[in-house]
């Protein structure tokens, strides 16, 4: 568990996230090691899922354990206290700006190029066929497709009292990713195309996904070809 | 007063509208209690679990307007898991069964379903006003029911809700004969809008005063809408693309010129600001400007806009020095961090706050996000503006000290509470010790709501507040080292408060259990989304720290709709 946290911490030092830096002289350059000014580095909005058995306070402790400075605003759950509606609006604006500037930026090496483009949008919408009301899921709280699929399964198929409009309980696991069940997981990318989830490396996926849809396999015929091709490719 | 017939007393009571005053009247004597009960028009329920619909109806059989609030405030920041509660369905069902002639429903942080909206739309013939703030769980299908069935609807006001947009035709569900619209706010809808239906609706709504559009309404449509509604008072602009078509701009300008009643401007959800100047002719009349979603408007355009706004009373934006020098009437200000890219010249610091306090003597409410602060600045602000009712300061980095002296910000906030004798709401941030809470307990006699994050050293801090702030109603604390000793010191205090939230503090399960035993009239909820059953295992549970505690007074006992991850002690 600790090593996973440390790995994630190392990754987050290179990531662009919801950086609420307000200017001033503390903007860190990408790739700069260590914490630097608290504001230059953009961390990401974590959620309880990042730290399954610790609360946000202890998450901060773990972060300091791994050698970082005391809890930075960008690494703490639900901080700064800006309503999610507004956060998403700001992040979306940021994403639009990134897209606009993508053409102007020099192409750096692959890793940083990915990083440049990865302005996270935080929570994205997930809809499921036959369910009236969608949900939201925080992509950055997940590290892999399996992770994400598990969350979605919990969300839509393990209905707990009080969640509205969800289907009842299923006894067998869903396996959204391998095409063997009644549903498949699809996503809409930045260009507006609908694709099967799992075709591209995870990191690339989360930079290009706009929203998710749990679709009936019978309706996903148009996407089947891609799915078969992707069977050859390695999935992260 | 005993010599007057009831009708006369009732007539006098009609002039008493504030909830607090109505409550006071009802306590005078039995006769007044009874008259007040039957004549109460507006009921406000700050916590939907403090009471239930049946008791509400028993006490107030004739009300017309109901306000309900559900989830705790920190739900806005994703600290309350999905499914926690706050369902409006049982309330609407109960009201529908009764004979209440409901005309207005205002909900905040509640879960609303399409089914609820459908039932609402069919059950109350004179229903006039629906205001939903930060709610979730419904779609545009629910809105379609409201549009179709509420013949006398005047207000449909949707603020920052999570609405599933089914891209349907809800706007065209308003019948052609329907002409009573006064307020329409759908800025939070993310999907496309039927512009034709919208234009026709606006064209046949002569009473329309407030219109707030979403992203999907472009510039040329806006021009046409303004032309149909020159009587508009409050406008939220949707998408304001940088049109190459300057004819659209001119048309808009012409239409805007006719809107002489316009007093409030907001939106600009997707804006390139070159056409902002279309609004300059009406700026001098504006008393409210909310650009908090207008992330694309940069400095110079904003400054030009504000320079025209001499009468501004409410504002949310950047460009603070311009605000300070122009807006002498300013009463409310909100400054959000908008620049995610970290452009160097948009830093928001203590200087902006000091400038505002010096330039705007009528300022009474402020929400201010910034990078850094000093005690000196806060002391100056306190001197300049002793009239604050709401003072919410958020220094973005937790535990950040005075950036000049490296001291905690205790003295600065102390100055604020000492000077601002009418302070009702306070949010503190930055590096703070128990000392600041000593000041708050000592001076903040009118304080009703306090938000604490990453502050304090020991239980003493929380105790100062609980012992000192007699009017405290809502206390919310996160990531601060307060534990069982503070929680349990004065259990009866919680009867005088609406609620207490503590997350990532030092309270233990044992402490919470003791509290629940001592105070059966409290609902003590432990929210633990990670491991539902872990809290019950093993003998060390007494010392196990509670991740999220939410307690509130109630007269109806444990709620029955709690999800598995909420444990009510």
Short mmCIF file of C-alpha atoms in Angstrom, two decimals, chain A residues 133-236:
data_model
loop_
_atom_site.label_atom_id
_atom_site.label_comp_id
_atom_site.label_asym_id
_atom_site.label_seq_id
_atom_site.Cartn_x
_atom_site.Cartn_y
_atom_site.Cartn_z
CA UNK A 133 -30.04 9.49 -14.28
CA UNK A 134 -26.34 9.47 -14.88
CA UNK A 135 -23.58 9.52 -12.34
CA UNK A 136 -20.21 11.11 -12.15
CA UNK A 137 -16.90 9.40 -11.73
CA UNK A 138 -13.52 10.83 -10.92
CA UNK A 139 -11.13 9.42 -13.49
CA UNK A 140 -8.10 10.53 -11.60
CA UNK A 141 -9.07 8.43 -8.66
CA UNK A 142 -8.44 5.40 -10.85
CA UNK A 143 -5.26 3.88 -12.11
CA UNK A 144 -6.44 1.38 -14.67
CA UNK A 145 -9.33 0.16 -16.73
CA UNK A 146 -9.99 -2.65 -14.28
CA UNK A 147 -10.20 -0.14 -11.47
CA UNK A 148 -12.64 2.00 -13.40
CA UNK A 149 -14.76 -0.93 -14.44
CA UNK A 150 -15.01 -2.05 -10.84
CA UNK A 151 -16.18 1.37 -9.73
CA UNK A 152 -18.79 1.51 -12.45
CA UNK A 153 -19.97 -1.93 -11.57
CA UNK A 154 -20.34 -0.89 -7.94
CA UNK A 155 -22.15 2.23 -8.97
CA UNK A 156 -24.71 0.78 -11.31
CA UNK A 157 -25.09 -2.79 -10.23
CA UNK A 158 -24.76 -2.89 -6.54
CA UNK A 159 -27.67 -0.62 -5.88
CA UNK A 160 -27.75 0.58 -2.32
CA UNK A 161 -30.80 2.07 -0.68
CA UNK A 162 -31.35 5.60 -1.71
CA UNK A 163 -29.63 5.55 -5.05
CA UNK A 164 -32.26 6.44 -7.52
CA UNK A 165 -33.03 4.80 -10.78
CA UNK A 166 -30.37 2.16 -10.70
CA UNK A 167 -30.87 -1.42 -11.67
CA UNK A 168 -31.07 -4.10 -9.05
CA UNK A 169 -28.35 -6.36 -7.94
CA UNK A 170 -26.54 -8.70 -10.24
CA UNK A 171 -25.01 -11.81 -8.86
CA UNK A 172 -22.20 -12.28 -11.27
CA UNK A 173 -19.47 -9.77 -11.96
CA UNK A 174 -20.00 -7.66 -14.97
CA UNK A 175 -16.81 -7.84 -16.92
CA UNK A 176 -17.45 -4.68 -18.81
CA UNK A 177 -14.12 -4.84 -20.48
CA UNK A 178 -13.96 -8.15 -22.22
CA UNK A 179 -17.18 -8.13 -24.13
CA UNK A 180 -18.53 -11.24 -22.48
CA UNK A 181 -21.43 -9.66 -20.66
CA UNK A 182 -24.61 -7.91 -21.63
CA UNK A 183 -23.00 -4.50 -21.45
CA UNK A 184 -19.92 -2.84 -22.78
CA UNK A 185 -18.19 0.29 -21.72
CA UNK A 186 -17.82 3.01 -24.31
CA UNK A 187 -16.62 6.57 -24.26
CA UNK A 188 -16.90 9.75 -26.27
CA UNK A 189 -13.57 11.28 -27.11
CA UNK A 190 -12.62 14.87 -27.75
CA UNK A 191 -13.55 14.62 -31.40
CA UNK A 192 -17.01 13.43 -30.57
CA UNK A 193 -16.50 9.84 -31.67
CA UNK A 194 -17.75 6.96 -29.62
CA UNK A 195 -15.21 4.26 -28.99
CA UNK A 196 -14.90 1.10 -27.01
CA UNK A 197 -13.03 1.57 -23.80
CA UNK A 198 -9.77 -0.31 -23.55
CA UNK A 199 -8.27 0.35 -26.94
CA UNK A 200 -5.62 2.81 -25.92
CA UNK A 201 -3.18 3.07 -23.04
CA UNK A 202 -4.85 4.26 -19.85
CA UNK A 203 -3.03 7.58 -19.70
CA UNK A 204 -3.98 8.47 -23.22
CA UNK A 205 -7.52 7.44 -22.50
CA UNK A 206 -7.99 9.79 -19.60
CA UNK A 207 -6.72 12.75 -21.54
CA UNK A 208 -9.15 12.21 -24.38
CA UNK A 209 -12.30 10.95 -22.72
CA UNK A 210 -15.17 13.36 -22.42
CA UNK A 211 -17.83 11.09 -21.10
CA UNK A 212 -18.67 7.43 -20.59
CA UNK A 213 -21.57 5.24 -21.50
CA UNK A 214 -22.41 1.75 -20.42
CA UNK A 215 -24.01 0.44 -23.56
CA UNK A 216 -25.90 -2.74 -24.35
CA UNK A 217 -23.60 -5.06 -26.26
CA UNK A 218 -26.26 -5.52 -28.90
CA UNK A 219 -26.08 -1.82 -29.68
CA UNK A 220 -22.35 -1.68 -29.84
CA UNK A 221 -22.11 -3.40 -33.19
CA UNK A 222 -20.58 -0.50 -34.98
CA UNK A 223 -17.73 -0.59 -32.56
CA UNK A 224 -17.12 -4.29 -32.78
CA UNK A 225 -14.43 -4.05 -35.43
CA UNK A 226 -12.25 -1.85 -33.28
CA UNK A 227 -12.81 -4.16 -30.40
CA UNK A 228 -11.52 -7.14 -32.33
CA UNK A 229 -8.46 -5.21 -33.46
CA UNK A 230 -7.72 -4.13 -29.95
CA UNK A 231 -7.63 -7.71 -28.76
CA UNK A 232 -4.17 -7.82 -30.18
CA UNK A 233 -3.02 -4.72 -28.41
CA UNK A 234 -1.77 -4.64 -24.94
CA UNK A 235 -4.01 -2.93 -22.43
CA UNK A 236 -2.62 -1.19 -19.41
#
